[in-house]
Amino acid sequence: MSERDCLFDYNELLDWASECLQTAGASGEVARHVAYYLLEGDLLGYSTHGLIRLLNNCQWLDRGESLPKGQPQVLQQRAAVANWDAQRLPGPYVVPMAINEAILMAKQAGTGTITVRRSQHIASLAAYLSLATEQGMMISLMCSTPGQRAVAPFGAKQAVYSPNPFAVGVPSSSDPILLDISLSMTAAGKVRQAKANQQKLPYKALVTEHGEWTDDPETFFSEPASAIAPLGGELLGYKGYGLTLFSELWTMALAQYGRSQGKDEGDANTVWIQVIDPSAFGEQKTFIAQVDELIRDTLSAEAIDANNPVRIPGHQALARKRQQMELGVRYAPATLKVLNKCAEFCQQPLPNAIR
Amino acid sequence: MSERDCLFDYNELLDWASECLQTAGASGEVARHVAYYLLEGDLLGYSTHGLIRLLNNCQWLDRGESLPKGQPQVLQQRAAVANWDAQRLPGPYVVPMAINEAILMAKQAGTGTITVRRSQHIASLAAYLSLATEQGMMISLMCSTPGQRAVAPFGAKQAVYSPNPFAVGVPSSSDPILLDISLSMTAAGKVRQAKANQQKLPYKALVTEHGEWTDDPETFFSEPASAIAPLGGELLGYKGYGLTLFSELWTMALAQYGRSQGKDEGDANTVWIQVIDPSAFGEQKTFIAQVDELIRDTLSAEAIDANNPVRIPGHQALARKRQQMELGVRYAPATLKVLNKCAEFCQQPLPNAIR
């Protein structure tokens, strides 16, 4: 087993991941989508939601917990909205399909909104945003996990909600703005990572059963477990709590698929997708000029630390993507271990590292 | 001048405020709307955005900085969206009109989205939410202030953005969920209030020109001024920064009316309004059951402090409203001083306190 980071050729990885998924039962089209969007997560630097999740995806397919092919069912539809049942099709297959449909709606009506229930785990939200921004569209994406309780309401010490991400994409005249954040103080994956590395969290993000704030990840896995606090923490957590309620309502309540329905569905997500066509509000070029002005204004603000200049969300991620496409996709030893497990599970040998 | 809180009869205040606005030049319809929604802010407890802003509204009318009557101009329209120019009509007149229009769109298309530029100050976002929730609709509201720079990007010590509020309303089978928060660590009004009361802020929400975090409100008014930090603070401020960018983009960029256009327009706002018809996604009663379940789940989470139980956003505000409608609307001496100034400015004597 490798003890250091290794680099892999993008196309070789893409083919390998796709082969793994097909071995596990996915159709060629489903496999290509899942491989592409997981890898996109790695390219952008969201390594907890990249190919490290390939093994899960293959296992779900193998155990019949993902639908290997097929179409989402349209439950309900109006001019600018739809509610889909993905029937556990993989998120990386069904989400791009929904975004493309929402883009068509937005071109007609100005906005297009689709909720998707029973999407198998959708991985990195950031990976999908450019589908909209490349067509000059604004997009917001949220998801929740009916089977997961990890985040407490403000003032509580028991988990009620999933650690829901919120993502937006906005085109500019150069790189788009791509934002992908969780609305809690940390994400469950980061707590797992800290535990695995036998480290403390960088700050007190958890509330124990005794109502104490802690940075100890072990408490999250004890019984009764600690809960992740909403963004804003001890003083301003009512804001992150409100934003978390917002994301739970705009996903599960609107899609009419919440914890009563999906409590046994593991990592499967309920998704909110909204595409906005800026050209429905005025000239597209005037909109782009507004975005450019906001970026310029932001970058002109003097940094607290001159060595750490202000950054636009997504721009570092896109630079990382370009670099990895050229020089190879980088994996840490812990991730390589999971990729090798997947290679073994699917009987598809991992490509050789290029460096 | 009164040295204690006083209570006033709701209807007497409403008539008085409306008379003041008409004296300052507003049409009867404009005056009734502004009076009603400012007072609604007080009823719900948003006292920095209640009748304390009546004097400003009268002065703007008097100086020709508000349009006393008329209609917003529809700049652009598609089935589910529109972009309006309010031409400085008062926010409390034009925002309900836009919400009602967005409700009609949502009934047809599933969602209705309206951006409004050059709305004179819209006061409390919370005051408008029930227009949508009372019709079974979900609503999101945001606004920004092209003439104001008070919030810094993450990692910066210079203000670029306005302290933008984010509000949502969702119907349930009993009281709706009503959320209205700013996306920064504090609001400019709270810094002004702390300075006026010669108090420190409750936490370090400001970054000085030297890049130091401070709770001293005086720094916000010095030259160069300190800036309000985005929600999340020193460690997690990249999240509040991303949310602030989101609100700036979804208001000013989309409405195509930003700081270049509106930098000299004082408190006037650029507004985002989106109404969602849940019945476009499935049965309304199933949606309401999902909201009720989330409220029940939330309230069942054990509190850190048993004397401070978990609360649903908006429920305390609605209880306060019911109480004030019955027993009288309460004003603190500092607010009464401003109301008396307004009475003098408009030559309309303030009603007598009932207690």
XYZ file of C-alpha atoms in Angstrom:
710
model
C 0.000 0.000 0.000
C 1.264 3.443 -0.970
C 2.551 5.651 1.834
C 2.460 8.848 -0.179
C 0.115 10.808 -2.449
C -0.108 9.414 -6.003
C -1.184 11.033 -9.260
C -3.381 9.315 -11.832
C -4.323 10.123 -15.410
C -7.821 11.622 -15.506
C -9.077 9.574 -18.476
C -7.720 6.295 -17.144
C -9.471 6.903 -13.830
C -12.699 7.819 -15.576
C -12.672 4.596 -17.602
C -11.733 2.508 -14.570
C -14.495 3.980 -12.379
C -17.019 3.480 -15.147
C -15.941 -0.165 -15.586
C -16.271 -0.746 -11.828
C -19.809 0.616 -11.839
C -20.795 -1.484 -14.859
C -19.354 -4.577 -13.180
C -21.575 -3.756 -10.205
C -24.573 -3.659 -12.537
C -24.961 -0.093 -13.778
C -25.881 0.623 -17.390
C -23.155 2.265 -19.469
C -24.892 5.629 -19.293
C -25.459 5.498 -15.522
C -21.863 4.330 -14.985
C -20.389 7.149 -17.090
C -22.367 9.780 -15.162
C -21.499 8.459 -11.706
C -17.802 8.092 -12.618
C -17.690 11.578 -14.153
C -19.330 13.480 -11.263
C -17.493 11.633 -8.481
C -14.227 12.412 -10.243
C -15.370 16.021 -10.722
C -15.626 16.253 -6.922
C -11.964 15.214 -6.619
C -10.871 17.613 -9.360
C -12.507 20.525 -7.487
C -10.994 19.428 -4.184
C -14.084 17.981 -2.465
C -12.159 14.799 -1.692
C -14.632 13.480 0.912
C -17.238 13.305 -1.881
C -15.089 12.103 -4.773
C -14.021 8.633 -5.947
C -13.683 7.685 -2.270
C -17.459 7.128 -2.578
C -17.094 4.801 -5.612
C -16.973 1.677 -3.438
C -20.249 2.734 -1.727
C -21.838 3.283 -5.118
C -20.735 -0.140 -6.353
C -21.963 -1.810 -3.148
C -25.350 -0.068 -3.374
C -25.710 -1.297 -6.955
C -24.583 -4.791 -5.981
C -27.054 -4.960 -3.072
C -29.942 -3.509 -5.081
C -29.935 -0.272 -3.073
C -29.319 1.782 -6.230
C -31.336 1.441 -9.407
C -28.795 0.481 -12.140
C -30.736 2.057 -15.003
C -34.044 3.660 -15.815
C -35.748 7.030 -15.576
C -37.019 9.112 -12.694
C -40.775 9.195 -12.326
C -42.412 12.612 -12.746
C -44.874 12.837 -9.850
C -46.150 16.317 -10.496
C -45.454 19.145 -12.945
C -46.326 22.767 -13.751
C -44.755 25.221 -16.202
C -41.822 26.107 -13.947
C -41.651 23.217 -11.463
C -41.647 19.442 -11.143
C -41.403 16.854 -8.390
C -39.489 13.705 -9.346
C -39.092 10.312 -7.732
C -35.607 9.046 -8.631
C -36.502 5.577 -7.340
C -32.918 5.339 -6.002
C -31.204 6.003 -9.290
C -27.702 7.270 -8.450
C -27.616 10.999 -7.710
C -24.820 11.689 -10.215
C -27.068 10.249 -12.925
C -30.379 11.859 -11.975
C -29.217 15.303 -10.778
C -27.639 16.395 -14.106
C -30.815 15.205 -15.840
C -32.913 17.347 -13.497
C -30.615 20.354 -13.936
C -30.890 20.098 -17.720
C -34.674 19.906 -17.451
C -34.689 22.901 -15.077
C -32.590 24.859 -17.604
C -35.213 24.202 -20.283
C -37.964 25.376 -17.912
C -35.957 28.492 -17.029
C -35.512 29.376 -20.704
C -39.295 29.335 -21.037
C -40.559 30.601 -17.699
C -37.554 32.451 -16.235
C -36.898 29.871 -13.523
C -37.033 26.079 -13.363
C -37.363 24.227 -10.056
C -37.218 20.479 -9.539
C -37.358 18.550 -6.293
C -36.088 14.980 -6.366
C -36.908 12.371 -3.749
C -35.115 9.046 -3.311
C -32.003 10.108 -5.190
C -29.208 7.769 -4.148
C -26.328 9.793 -2.569
C -25.567 12.804 -4.758
C -21.955 13.328 -3.525
C -20.478 16.796 -4.201
C -22.999 19.518 -5.046
C -20.196 21.686 -6.447
C -19.634 19.134 -9.218
C -22.980 19.941 -10.884
C -23.020 23.740 -10.787
C -21.171 24.345 -14.049
C -23.918 22.526 -15.984
C -25.964 25.684 -15.390
C -23.272 28.379 -15.329
C -21.870 27.215 -18.691
C -25.252 28.060 -20.184
C -25.275 31.501 -18.558
C -27.682 30.398 -15.813
C -27.684 30.893 -12.041
C -28.323 27.789 -9.972
C -29.049 26.892 -6.352
C -28.795 23.323 -5.073
C -29.623 21.904 -1.671
C -30.097 18.402 -0.343
C -31.008 16.657 2.870
C -30.764 13.070 4.044
C -33.987 11.604 5.480
C -32.024 8.685 6.978
C -29.593 10.867 8.925
C -29.823 12.869 12.164
C -26.590 14.664 13.045
C -27.354 18.378 13.610
C -29.178 19.817 16.639
C -31.623 22.742 16.682
C -30.245 25.895 18.341
C -30.297 25.450 22.092
C -30.714 21.662 21.911
C -28.334 18.779 22.541
C -30.062 16.158 20.393
C -29.622 15.744 16.645
C -32.705 16.259 14.471
C -31.403 17.266 11.017
C -28.852 16.114 8.462
C -25.787 18.332 7.849
C -27.281 19.894 4.741
C -25.156 21.493 2.034
C -26.120 24.682 0.211
C -24.584 25.396 -3.175
C -24.911 28.146 -5.753
C -23.331 28.770 -9.131
C -23.226 32.091 -10.992
C -21.594 32.797 -14.357
C -19.197 35.705 -14.831
C -17.129 36.866 -17.800
C -14.293 34.599 -16.575
C -14.543 31.816 -13.964
C -17.998 31.312 -12.436
C -18.674 31.763 -8.709
C -19.154 28.267 -7.248
C -20.144 27.987 -3.599
C -20.731 24.726 -1.709
C -20.984 24.893 2.092
C -22.770 23.039 4.858
C -25.142 25.056 7.067
C -23.810 23.451 10.258
C -20.538 24.116 12.110
C -18.940 21.105 10.482
C -19.930 18.109 8.360
C -20.288 14.514 9.567
C -17.482 13.463 7.186
C -15.061 15.856 8.866
C -15.910 14.445 12.292
C -15.294 10.907 10.962
C -11.997 12.064 9.437
C -10.844 13.640 12.728
C -11.702 10.439 14.613
C -9.866 8.283 12.043
C -6.776 10.520 12.341
C -7.103 10.561 16.157
C -7.280 14.346 16.086
C -9.510 16.912 17.769
C -11.769 19.070 15.619
C -10.262 22.543 14.976
C -12.979 24.135 17.198
C -15.877 23.148 19.445
C -18.517 22.169 16.896
C -20.297 19.465 18.907
C -22.739 19.517 21.828
C -22.683 16.496 24.161
C -25.579 14.803 25.928
C -24.649 16.931 28.957
C -25.040 20.118 26.932
C -21.290 20.790 26.823
C -19.467 22.131 23.785
C -16.607 19.916 22.627
C -14.024 19.394 19.880
C -13.743 15.665 20.666
C -14.932 13.592 17.668
C -15.245 10.440 19.829
C -18.361 11.928 21.470
C -20.113 11.879 18.079
C -19.844 8.076 18.010
C -20.667 7.358 21.656
C -24.169 6.483 22.883
C -25.949 8.858 23.370
C -24.049 10.734 20.659
C -23.094 14.398 20.609
C -24.715 16.544 17.922
C -23.223 18.991 15.426
C -24.212 22.593 16.202
C -25.713 24.821 13.531
C -23.574 27.549 11.891
C -23.163 30.469 14.293
C -22.396 28.309 17.338
C -23.232 29.150 20.916
C -24.084 32.825 20.307
C -25.374 33.056 16.740
C -26.498 29.476 16.151
C -30.098 30.632 15.771
C -29.058 31.855 12.318
C -27.554 28.543 11.197
C -30.552 26.811 12.788
C -32.915 28.946 10.717
C -30.900 28.227 7.567
C -30.952 24.492 8.352
C -34.747 24.578 8.799
C -34.917 26.423 5.463
C -32.939 23.664 3.739
C -35.008 20.905 5.367
C -38.250 22.591 4.266
C -37.108 23.455 0.731
C -35.990 19.842 0.186
C -37.985 17.279 2.201
C -41.199 19.190 2.912
C -41.511 20.481 -0.656
C -40.644 17.110 -2.213
C -43.020 15.566 0.360
C -40.404 13.014 1.299
C -38.997 13.390 4.804
C -37.752 11.347 7.735
C -40.995 9.337 8.205
C -40.723 8.123 4.626
C -36.960 7.799 4.177
C -35.585 7.001 7.621
C -34.230 3.625 6.513
C -32.749 4.804 3.239
C -29.175 5.424 4.370
C -27.366 8.094 2.379
C -30.158 8.663 -0.165
C -31.023 12.340 -0.607
C -33.984 14.608 -1.141
C -32.855 17.371 -3.483
C -33.804 20.974 -4.367
C -32.667 22.285 -7.753
C -33.454 25.756 -9.024
C -32.133 27.309 -12.211
C -32.658 31.011 -12.923
C -32.245 32.514 -16.392
C -30.797 36.004 -15.806
C -31.781 37.032 -19.327
C -35.424 36.848 -18.211
C -34.696 39.853 -15.955
C -32.733 42.002 -18.433
C -29.848 41.859 -20.907
C -27.508 38.941 -20.179
C -24.453 41.136 -20.733
C -25.678 43.666 -18.151
C -26.125 40.821 -15.665
C -22.603 39.556 -16.328
C -21.269 43.096 -15.846
C -22.987 43.199 -12.427
C -21.370 39.905 -11.410
C -17.977 41.108 -12.647
C -18.363 44.322 -10.660
C -19.158 42.400 -7.473
C -16.104 40.173 -7.994
C -13.891 43.226 -8.628
C -15.265 45.027 -5.559
C -14.699 41.953 -3.421
C -11.129 41.391 -4.584
C -10.273 45.053 -4.002
C -11.035 44.771 -0.250
C -7.793 44.904 1.745
C -6.930 41.567 3.390
C -6.429 41.193 7.156
C -3.334 39.131 6.315
C -1.536 40.350 3.199
C -0.278 36.790 2.586
C -3.835 35.499 2.558
C -5.760 37.581 0.008
C -9.543 37.545 -0.352
C -10.750 34.673 -2.536
C -13.848 34.220 -4.670
C -15.710 30.959 -3.873
C -14.899 28.358 -6.526
C -11.911 30.061 -8.113
C -9.331 28.040 -6.187
C -11.348 24.881 -6.907
C -11.348 25.599 -10.642
C -7.595 26.283 -10.633
C -7.094 22.942 -8.846
C -9.239 21.233 -11.473
C -7.215 22.656 -14.364
C -3.980 21.622 -12.689
C -5.166 18.072 -12.009
C -6.521 17.641 -15.548
C -3.032 18.528 -16.794
C -0.734 16.926 -14.229
C -2.879 14.118 -12.859
C -5.516 13.585 -10.177
C -3.975 13.408 -6.699
C -5.022 10.884 -4.030
C -3.854 10.582 -0.433
C -2.909 7.119 0.939
C -6.182 6.799 2.913
C -8.237 7.377 -0.245
C -6.021 5.032 -2.278
C -6.786 2.308 0.236
C -10.517 2.693 -0.486
C -9.918 2.833 -4.256
C -7.951 -0.413 -4.030
C -10.764 -2.013 -2.037
C -13.144 -0.978 -4.802
C -10.802 -2.402 -7.457
C -10.833 -5.676 -5.574
C -14.610 -5.631 -5.017
C -15.230 -5.069 -8.739
C -12.290 -7.160 -9.992
C -11.137 -4.143 -12.002
C -7.466 -3.319 -11.356
C -6.783 0.337 -10.543
C -4.770 2.119 -13.271
C -1.088 2.670 -12.530
C -0.127 5.918 -10.900
C 1.626 8.286 -13.298
C 3.674 9.803 -10.468
C -40.850 63.072 27.711
C -41.812 59.637 29.009
C -39.213 57.781 31.072
C -40.913 54.394 30.807
C -42.419 52.082 28.193
C -45.902 53.137 27.052
C -48.691 51.144 25.423
C -50.816 52.449 22.556
C -54.006 51.250 20.929
C -53.173 49.518 17.629
C -55.923 51.173 15.568
C -55.185 54.646 16.882
C -51.498 54.222 15.984
C -52.379 52.931 12.534
C -54.607 55.937 11.821
C -52.039 58.351 13.231
C -49.158 56.914 11.171
C -51.308 56.975 8.055
C -52.247 60.632 8.683
C -48.571 61.527 9.150
C -47.660 59.943 5.835
C -50.508 61.677 4.021
C -49.458 64.999 5.520
C -45.988 64.312 4.113
C -47.554 63.786 0.683
C -48.386 60.096 0.339
C -51.625 58.999 -1.285
C -54.153 57.347 1.028
C -53.322 53.892 -0.320
C -49.551 54.350 -0.041
C -49.947 55.803 3.467
C -52.118 52.906 4.673
C -49.589 50.339 3.423
C -46.542 52.040 4.934
C -48.310 52.573 8.273
C -49.565 48.970 8.357
C -46.238 47.249 7.584
C -44.102 49.453 9.826
C -46.519 48.749 12.670
C -46.453 45.051 11.773
C -42.678 45.143 12.394
C -43.314 46.462 15.911
C -46.036 43.899 16.578
C -43.633 41.077 15.678
C -40.850 42.579 17.790
C -38.581 43.959 15.042
C -38.510 47.312 16.792
C -35.511 48.696 14.862
C -37.643 48.417 11.700
C -41.032 49.500 13.024
C -42.684 52.910 13.488
C -39.277 54.225 14.549
C -38.733 54.493 10.770
C -41.934 56.540 10.230
C -40.080 59.856 10.570
C -37.593 58.741 7.891
C -40.472 57.752 5.627
C -42.157 61.122 6.103
C -38.909 62.987 5.490
C -38.215 61.018 2.315
C -41.697 61.879 1.047
C -41.251 65.504 2.050
C -37.884 65.773 0.276
C -39.077 63.934 -2.826
C -36.865 60.912 -2.097
C -39.904 58.628 -2.022
C -42.555 58.533 -4.736
C -45.857 59.421 -2.964
C -48.084 57.443 -5.329
C -47.969 55.525 -8.600
C -47.118 52.091 -9.902
C -43.851 50.200 -10.293
C -42.622 49.868 -13.847
C -42.401 46.319 -15.222
C -39.015 46.198 -16.947
C -39.077 42.577 -18.015
C -41.423 39.608 -17.655
C -41.741 35.872 -18.334
C -44.320 33.326 -17.134
C -42.732 32.840 -13.702
C -40.557 35.959 -13.256
C -40.525 39.730 -13.511
C -38.100 42.578 -12.883
C -39.702 45.758 -11.537
C -38.475 49.300 -11.087
C -40.230 50.729 -8.012
C -39.045 54.236 -8.914
C -38.580 54.841 -5.153
C -42.134 54.003 -4.163
C -42.030 53.065 -0.462
C -41.049 49.427 0.117
C -44.071 48.726 2.333
C -46.295 49.731 -0.586
C -44.486 47.999 -3.446
C -43.325 44.772 -1.741
C -46.852 43.478 -0.854
C -47.889 44.277 -4.436
C -44.977 42.223 -5.751
C -45.715 39.358 -3.341
C -49.344 39.252 -4.484
C -48.214 39.204 -8.112
C -45.691 36.436 -7.333
C -48.486 34.421 -5.670
C -50.538 34.627 -8.872
C -47.523 33.487 -10.912
C -46.894 30.608 -8.486
C -50.502 29.441 -8.797
C -49.975 29.186 -12.556
C -46.341 28.145 -12.928
C -45.489 26.646 -9.523
C -43.183 29.501 -8.507
C -43.272 33.274 -8.931
C -40.113 35.379 -8.684
C -39.919 39.166 -8.765
C -36.869 41.365 -8.350
C -37.504 44.998 -7.454
C -34.967 47.769 -7.891
C -35.197 51.237 -6.348
C -37.666 50.251 -3.655
C -37.469 52.865 -0.920
C -36.445 51.200 2.398
C -38.530 48.056 2.919
C -38.126 47.909 6.751
C -38.858 44.505 8.335
C -38.892 41.539 5.950
C -40.742 39.461 8.556
C -43.749 41.786 8.257
C -44.534 40.592 4.709
C -44.156 36.823 5.033
C -47.705 36.051 6.153
C -49.077 37.487 2.896
C -47.809 34.263 1.317
C -48.171 31.785 4.188
C -51.840 32.742 4.698
C -52.447 31.511 1.162
C -50.625 28.246 1.795
C -47.479 29.429 -0.016
C -43.783 29.283 0.861
C -41.860 32.506 0.422
C -38.242 33.668 0.442
C -37.318 37.348 0.663
C -33.916 39.004 0.481
C -32.778 42.558 0.009
C -29.577 44.524 -0.312
C -28.759 48.218 -0.137
C -26.738 49.563 -3.078
C -25.944 52.747 -1.099
C -24.434 50.932 1.891
C -21.107 49.205 2.555
C -20.839 47.730 6.038
C -19.854 44.038 5.758
C -16.396 42.753 4.796
C -15.583 39.685 2.683
C -14.066 36.786 4.680
C -10.430 37.563 5.418
C -10.789 41.275 4.634
C -10.921 44.373 6.835
C -12.791 46.654 4.443
C -16.563 46.765 4.003
C -17.939 45.846 0.569
C -21.527 44.624 1.156
C -24.678 45.733 2.956
C -25.802 43.685 6.006
C -28.374 41.739 3.993
C -31.378 40.064 5.607
C -32.692 36.671 4.553
C -36.286 35.760 5.362
C -38.518 32.766 4.713
C -42.105 31.947 5.552
C -43.705 28.498 5.528
C -47.298 27.604 6.435
C -48.097 24.845 8.919
C -51.367 23.582 10.364
C -50.982 26.121 13.195
C -48.612 29.113 13.288
C -46.366 29.506 10.221
C -42.564 29.354 10.436
C -41.289 32.934 9.974
C -37.531 33.468 9.800
C -35.793 36.838 9.360
C -32.030 36.991 9.968
C -29.055 38.954 8.687
C -26.249 36.989 7.055
C -23.555 38.950 8.917
C -22.450 38.685 12.566
C -24.612 41.649 13.474
C -26.667 44.367 11.781
C -25.664 48.017 11.384
C -28.691 49.046 13.480
C -27.445 46.988 16.419
C -24.013 48.635 16.222
C -25.695 52.071 16.202
C -27.849 51.034 19.176
C -24.799 49.836 21.168
C -22.997 53.125 20.458
C -26.068 55.158 21.487
C -26.322 53.190 24.747
C -22.540 53.486 25.299
C -22.299 49.695 25.438
C -19.976 47.139 23.881
C -21.396 44.632 21.393
C -22.128 41.231 23.013
C -19.226 39.664 21.029
C -16.444 40.647 18.616
C -18.415 41.202 15.406
C -16.238 43.939 13.881
C -12.837 43.970 12.160
C -10.801 47.186 12.465
C -8.551 48.822 9.881
C -5.670 47.037 11.639
C -7.330 43.661 11.105
C -8.226 43.253 14.774
C -11.511 41.777 15.996
C -13.422 44.089 18.320
C -16.719 44.544 20.173
C -16.271 48.330 20.293
C -19.072 50.028 18.299
C -17.118 53.339 18.187
C -14.714 51.795 15.659
C -17.612 51.410 13.197
C -18.013 55.209 13.084
C -14.319 56.183 13.033
C -12.402 56.892 9.844
C -11.364 54.459 8.422
C -14.297 52.505 9.837
C -14.290 48.927 11.086
C -16.385 46.443 9.106
C -18.984 43.892 10.219
C -17.750 40.309 9.765
C -19.853 37.752 7.911
C -21.738 35.051 9.888
C -19.276 32.388 11.064
C -16.661 34.844 12.281
C -12.935 34.279 12.339
C -13.050 30.513 11.697
C -16.202 29.874 9.681
C -16.782 33.299 8.154
C -16.241 31.841 4.679
C -19.745 30.402 5.029
C -21.416 33.703 5.944
C -19.314 35.358 3.234
C -20.639 32.884 0.666
C -24.204 33.462 1.856
C -23.694 37.233 1.652
C -22.390 36.915 -1.920
C -25.458 34.774 -2.671
C -27.781 37.498 -1.383
C -25.923 40.240 -3.270
C -26.131 38.234 -6.502
C -29.758 37.138 -6.102
C -30.799 40.770 -5.460
C -28.580 43.335 -7.176
C -27.011 41.280 -9.966
C -30.306 39.651 -10.953
C -32.259 42.929 -10.759
C -29.335 44.515 -12.636
C -29.211 47.327 -10.127
C -26.106 47.377 -7.940
C -23.692 49.760 -6.256
C -22.636 51.561 -9.471
C -26.272 52.463 -10.109
C -27.588 53.017 -6.590
C -24.623 54.224 -4.561
C -26.250 57.586 -3.802
C -29.695 56.232 -2.987
C -29.369 55.967 0.792
C -31.517 53.267 2.347
C -33.308 52.268 -0.881
C -33.271 48.512 -1.478
C -32.932 45.988 -4.266
C -35.274 43.112 -3.448
C -35.651 39.393 -4.264
C -39.106 37.859 -3.795
C -39.896 34.236 -4.529
C -43.186 32.507 -3.816
C -43.501 28.728 -4.150
C -46.844 26.942 -4.384
C -46.357 23.636 -2.539
C -49.484 22.222 -4.191
C -47.580 22.244 -7.492
C -45.340 19.517 -6.016
C -48.050 17.290 -4.472
C -51.108 17.425 -2.231
C -51.163 20.554 -0.050
C -52.232 18.544 2.985
C -49.272 16.177 2.598
C -46.956 19.195 2.460
C -48.499 20.653 5.627
C -48.082 17.270 7.345
C -44.361 17.346 6.452
C -43.972 20.839 7.948
C -45.869 19.773 11.078
C -43.616 16.727 11.428
C -40.480 18.867 11.204
C -41.845 21.263 13.847
C -42.759 18.333 16.118
C -39.332 16.714 15.647
C -37.604 20.004 16.392
C -39.588 20.711 19.538
C -38.948 17.179 20.832
C -35.155 17.743 20.903
C -33.941 18.029 24.489
C -32.775 21.545 25.399
C -29.274 22.286 26.691
C -30.917 24.470 29.332
C -34.273 23.101 30.493
C -35.405 26.668 31.259
C -34.729 27.699 27.686
C -36.624 25.275 25.435
C -36.120 25.020 21.677
C -38.173 27.578 19.759
C -39.566 27.627 16.235
C -38.600 30.805 14.322
C -41.542 33.211 14.282
C -43.647 31.593 16.982
C -42.523 33.946 19.729
C -43.001 36.886 17.336
C -46.577 35.824 16.565
C -47.378 35.408 20.274
C -45.998 38.918 20.865
C -48.196 40.224 18.037
C -51.356 38.688 19.484
C -50.553 40.096 22.901
C -49.893 43.606 21.590
C -53.050 43.603 19.455
C -54.996 42.853 22.630
C -53.164 44.853 25.281
C -51.549 47.618 23.254
C -48.382 48.208 21.243
C -45.390 48.818 23.505
C -42.749 51.494 22.858
C -39.553 52.228 24.775
C -38.713 55.858 25.691
C -36.048 56.126 22.933
C -38.581 55.122 20.280
C -41.261 57.406 21.761
C -38.854 60.298 21.332
C -38.642 59.580 17.585
C -42.435 59.128 17.335
C -42.918 62.511 19.010
C -40.438 64.083 16.591
C -42.483 62.626 13.743
C -45.720 63.951 15.295
C -44.144 67.386 15.393
C -42.707 67.123 11.857
C -46.142 66.193 10.488
C -48.192 68.346 12.879
C -50.196 65.258 13.809
C -50.367 64.763 17.591
C -49.444 61.257 18.758
C -52.427 59.357 20.238
C -52.524 59.167 24.039
C -50.912 56.136 25.631
C -53.474 53.688 27.012
C -51.097 52.593 29.751
